[in-house]
CSV table of C-alpha atoms in Angstrom, one decimal:
chain,number,residue,atom,x,y,z
I,1,UNK,CA,26.1,20.7,-145.0
I,2,UNK,CA,28.4,18.0,-143.6
I,3,UNK,CA,28.4,14.5,-145.0
I,4,UNK,CA,26.9,11.9,-142.8
I,5,UNK,CA,29.9,9.7,-142.5
I,6,UNK,CA,28.8,8.7,-138.9
I,7,UNK,CA,25.4,7.5,-138.0
I,8,UNK,CA,24.6,6.1,-134.5
I,9,UNK,CA,23.5,2.5,-134.4
I,10,UNK,CA,19.9,1.9,-133.4
I,11,UNK,CA,18.6,5.4,-134.6
I,12,UNK,CA,15.6,4.8,-136.9
I,13,UNK,CA,15.3,7.3,-139.6
I,14,UNK,CA,12.8,8.5,-142.3
I,15,UNK,CA,12.9,11.2,-145.0
I,16,UNK,CA,11.6,14.5,-143.7
I,17,UNK,CA,7.9,14.8,-143.9
I,18,UNK,CA,5.5,17.8,-144.1
I,19,UNK,CA,6.8,20.6,-141.9
I,20,UNK,CA,4.3,22.1,-139.5
I,21,UNK,CA,4.1,25.9,-139.8
I,22,UNK,CA,6.7,28.3,-141.1
I,23,UNK,CA,10.4,27.4,-141.5
I,24,UNK,CA,13.2,29.3,-139.7
I,25,UNK,CA,14.4,31.8,-142.4
I,26,UNK,CA,18.0,32.0,-141.0
I,27,UNK,CA,19.2,29.2,-138.8
I,28,UNK,CA,22.0,30.2,-136.3
I,29,UNK,CA,25.1,28.6,-135.1
I,30,UNK,CA,24.3,26.8,-131.9
I,31,UNK,CA,25.9,27.1,-128.5
I,32,UNK,CA,26.3,23.4,-128.1
I,33,UNK,CA,29.5,21.4,-128.0
I,34,UNK,CA,28.2,18.0,-127.2
I,35,UNK,CA,29.1,15.1,-129.6
I,36,UNK,CA,26.3,13.3,-131.4
I,37,UNK,CA,27.0,10.1,-129.4
I,38,UNK,CA,26.3,12.0,-126.2
I,39,UNK,CA,23.1,13.5,-127.6
I,40,UNK,CA,21.9,10.0,-128.7
I,41,UNK,CA,22.6,8.6,-125.3
I,42,UNK,CA,20.7,11.4,-123.7
I,43,UNK,CA,17.8,10.9,-126.1
I,44,UNK,CA,17.6,7.3,-125.1
I,45,UNK,CA,17.4,8.2,-121.5
I,46,UNK,CA,14.7,10.8,-122.0
I,47,UNK,CA,12.5,8.7,-124.2
I,48,UNK,CA,12.7,5.7,-121.8
I,49,UNK,CA,11.8,8.0,-118.9
I,50,UNK,CA,8.4,8.7,-120.6
I,51,UNK,CA,8.0,5.2,-122.0
I,52,UNK,CA,8.2,6.5,-125.6
I,53,UNK,CA,7.7,3.9,-128.3
I,54,UNK,CA,8.6,3.9,-132.0
I,55,UNK,CA,11.1,6.7,-131.7
I,56,UNK,CA,12.0,7.9,-135.2
I,57,UNK,CA,14.0,10.8,-136.6
I,58,UNK,CA,12.9,12.5,-139.9
I,59,UNK,CA,15.8,14.1,-141.6
I,60,UNK,CA,16.0,16.2,-144.8
I,61,UNK,CA,17.5,13.6,-147.1
I,62,UNK,CA,16.1,12.4,-150.4
I,63,UNK,CA,14.7,8.8,-150.2
I,64,UNK,CA,17.5,7.4,-152.4
I,65,UNK,CA,20.1,8.7,-149.9
I,66,UNK,CA,19.0,5.9,-147.5
I,67,UNK,CA,20.6,2.5,-147.3
I,68,UNK,CA,18.5,-0.7,-147.4
I,69,UNK,CA,18.9,-0.9,-143.6
I,70,UNK,CA,17.1,2.5,-143.3
I,71,UNK,CA,20.2,4.5,-142.2
I,72,UNK,CA,21.6,7.4,-144.3
I,73,UNK,CA,24.4,6.5,-146.7
I,74,UNK,CA,27.9,7.6,-145.8
I,75,UNK,CA,28.0,10.1,-148.6
I,76,UNK,CA,24.5,11.6,-147.8
I,77,UNK,CA,24.3,15.3,-147.3
I,78,UNK,CA,21.2,16.7,-145.7
I,79,UNK,CA,19.6,19.4,-147.9
I,80,UNK,CA,18.7,21.4,-144.8
I,81,UNK,CA,19.5,21.0,-141.0
I,82,UNK,CA,15.7,20.6,-140.3
I,83,UNK,CA,14.6,17.6,-138.4
I,84,UNK,CA,11.4,16.2,-136.8
I,85,UNK,CA,11.6,13.7,-133.9
I,86,UNK,CA,8.5,11.6,-133.5
I,87,UNK,CA,7.4,8.9,-131.0
I,88,UNK,CA,4.4,7.5,-129.4
I,89,UNK,CA,3.3,8.0,-125.8
I,90,UNK,CA,0.3,7.3,-123.6
I,91,UNK,CA,-0.9,10.7,-124.5
I,92,UNK,CA,-0.7,10.0,-128.2
I,93,UNK,CA,1.8,10.6,-131.0
I,94,UNK,CA,4.3,13.3,-130.3
I,95,UNK,CA,6.1,15.4,-132.8
I,96,UNK,CA,9.1,17.7,-132.1
I,97,UNK,CA,10.3,19.7,-135.2
I,98,UNK,CA,13.4,21.9,-134.9
I,99,UNK,CA,15.3,23.9,-137.6
I,100,UNK,CA,16.7,26.6,-135.4
I,101,UNK,CA,20.3,25.8,-135.9
I,102,UNK,CA,22.7,25.2,-138.8
I,103,UNK,CA,23.5,21.5,-138.0
I,104,UNK,CA,20.9,18.8,-137.7
I,105,UNK,CA,22.9,17.4,-134.8
I,106,UNK,CA,22.4,20.7,-132.9
I,107,UNK,CA,18.7,20.7,-133.7
I,108,UNK,CA,18.4,17.2,-132.2
I,109,UNK,CA,20.3,18.4,-129.1
I,110,UNK,CA,17.9,21.2,-128.7
I,111,UNK,CA,15.0,18.7,-128.7
I,112,UNK,CA,16.7,16.4,-126.2
I,113,UNK,CA,17.3,19.3,-123.9
I,114,UNK,CA,13.6,20.3,-124.2
I,115,UNK,CA,12.5,16.7,-123.3
I,116,UNK,CA,14.9,16.8,-120.3
I,117,UNK,CA,13.4,20.1,-119.2
I,118,UNK,CA,9.9,18.7,-119.6
I,119,UNK,CA,10.8,15.7,-117.4
I,120,UNK,CA,12.2,17.8,-114.6
I,121,UNK,CA,9.0,19.8,-114.4
I,122,UNK,CA,7.2,16.6,-113.1
I,123,UNK,CA,9.8,16.4,-110.3
I,124,UNK,CA,8.2,19.3,-108.5
I,125,UNK,CA,4.5,18.4,-109.0
I,126,UNK,CA,3.7,21.6,-111.0
I,127,UNK,CA,2.1,19.7,-113.9
I,128,UNK,CA,-0.4,16.9,-113.9
I,129,UNK,CA,-0.9,14.1,-116.3
I,130,UNK,CA,1.9,15.1,-118.6
I,131,UNK,CA,0.4,18.5,-119.4
I,132,UNK,CA,3.7,19.9,-120.6
I,133,UNK,CA,3.9,17.4,-123.5
I,134,UNK,CA,0.3,18.1,-124.8
I,135,UNK,CA,1.4,21.1,-126.8
I,136,UNK,CA,3.5,18.8,-129.0
I,137,UNK,CA,0.6,16.7,-130.1
I,138,UNK,CA,-0.1,19.2,-132.7
I,139,UNK,CA,2.8,21.7,-132.8
I,140,UNK,CA,3.6,24.4,-135.3
I,141,UNK,CA,7.4,24.8,-135.9
I,142,UNK,CA,8.9,24.9,-132.4
I,143,UNK,CA,12.1,26.8,-131.8
I,144,UNK,CA,13.7,24.7,-129.0
I,145,UNK,CA,16.1,26.6,-126.9
I,146,UNK,CA,18.1,25.3,-124.0
I,147,UNK,CA,17.4,26.8,-120.5
I,148,UNK,CA,20.9,28.0,-119.7
I,149,UNK,CA,24.7,27.6,-120.0
I,150,UNK,CA,26.9,25.0,-118.3
I,151,UNK,CA,30.1,27.1,-118.1
I,152,UNK,CA,31.7,30.6,-118.7
I,153,UNK,CA,33.4,29.2,-121.7
I,154,UNK,CA,30.1,28.1,-123.3
I,155,UNK,CA,28.4,31.4,-122.7
I,156,UNK,CA,31.4,33.3,-124.1
I,157,UNK,CA,31.6,31.1,-127.2
I,158,UNK,CA,27.9,31.6,-127.9
I,159,UNK,CA,28.3,35.3,-127.9
I,160,UNK,CA,31.4,35.2,-130.0
I,161,UNK,CA,29.8,32.9,-132.6
I,162,UNK,CA,26.8,35.2,-132.8
I,163,UNK,CA,28.9,38.2,-133.4
I,164,UNK,CA,31.4,36.5,-135.8
I,165,UNK,CA,28.4,36.0,-138.2
I,166,UNK,CA,27.9,39.8,-138.3
I,167,UNK,CA,31.6,40.7,-138.8
I,168,UNK,CA,31.6,42.9,-135.5
I,169,UNK,CA,33.6,40.6,-133.3
I,170,UNK,CA,36.3,42.2,-131.0
I,171,UNK,CA,38.4,40.8,-128.3
I,172,UNK,CA,36.4,42.6,-125.6
I,173,UNK,CA,33.6,40.5,-124.1
I,174,UNK,CA,31.6,43.5,-122.9
I,175,UNK,CA,31.7,45.1,-126.4
I,176,UNK,CA,30.8,41.8,-128.0
I,177,UNK,CA,27.8,41.4,-125.6
I,178,UNK,CA,26.6,44.9,-126.4
I,179,UNK,CA,26.9,44.1,-130.2
I,180,UNK,CA,25.0,40.8,-129.7
I,181,UNK,CA,22.1,42.7,-128.0
I,182,UNK,CA,22.0,45.2,-130.8
I,183,UNK,CA,22.0,42.4,-133.4
I,184,UNK,CA,19.3,40.3,-131.9
I,185,UNK,CA,17.0,43.0,-130.4
I,186,UNK,CA,13.3,42.6,-131.6
I,187,UNK,CA,12.8,46.2,-132.0
I,188,UNK,CA,15.4,46.3,-134.9
I,189,UNK,CA,14.2,43.2,-136.5
I,190,UNK,CA,16.3,40.7,-134.5
I,191,UNK,CA,15.1,37.3,-133.3
I,192,UNK,CA,13.3,37.4,-129.9
I,193,UNK,CA,14.5,33.9,-128.9
I,194,UNK,CA,18.1,34.7,-129.6
I,195,UNK,CA,17.8,38.0,-127.8
I,196,UNK,CA,16.5,36.2,-124.7
I,197,UNK,CA,19.4,33.8,-125.0
I,198,UNK,CA,21.9,36.7,-125.1
I,199,UNK,CA,20.3,38.0,-121.9
I,200,UNK,CA,20.7,34.6,-120.3
I,201,UNK,CA,24.4,34.6,-121.3
I,202,UNK,CA,24.8,38.0,-119.8
I,203,UNK,CA,23.3,36.9,-116.5
I,204,UNK,CA,25.3,33.8,-116.3
I,205,UNK,CA,28.6,35.7,-117.1
I,206,UNK,CA,27.8,38.3,-114.4
I,207,UNK,CA,26.9,35.6,-111.8
I,208,UNK,CA,30.2,33.8,-112.5
I,209,UNK,CA,32.4,36.8,-112.3
I,210,UNK,CA,33.2,37.1,-116.0
I,211,UNK,CA,31.7,40.6,-116.5
């Protein structure tokens, strides 16, 4: 784990509380490239949009690793990348746990992208009275995954990082994609969410002429 030499001002933190449900056995490298400052700014936008109050981040640090002001010490190293974002809304207390990725910063970004997706649902009047948020009033270990890719480079890097972990990587995108499907396919014990993400990457690459 990386030392927490930087911590964004204004982010209230607590030690990680009780985890709801089962933990992710093997967190993966995320496809995200955004800096933590960007993620924090977007988190502020999303929580303001739903009038969230008392926004707090639970992070897997021992209590003695926090300074007197409540922020993590500069030499603090999270024991795991697991986090839980909590806040209060008119629907009641909300809790968003995520331990899908190998860095806590990426797990926070996954949560922020989930909140953004929920907000956009309301734009089309499909849900009523914040129905999309109600599942997070009592959630069991969510795996938050972004909806798509923002560029060919992002989709390509996602596939490459996934394959690098297995030692199968080649310079050929088509071969790498085939290996990624083999690695993540649920029928051979792979992760169903990652398999879906690989398929999303393939669709994006085809639509943008990279395959």
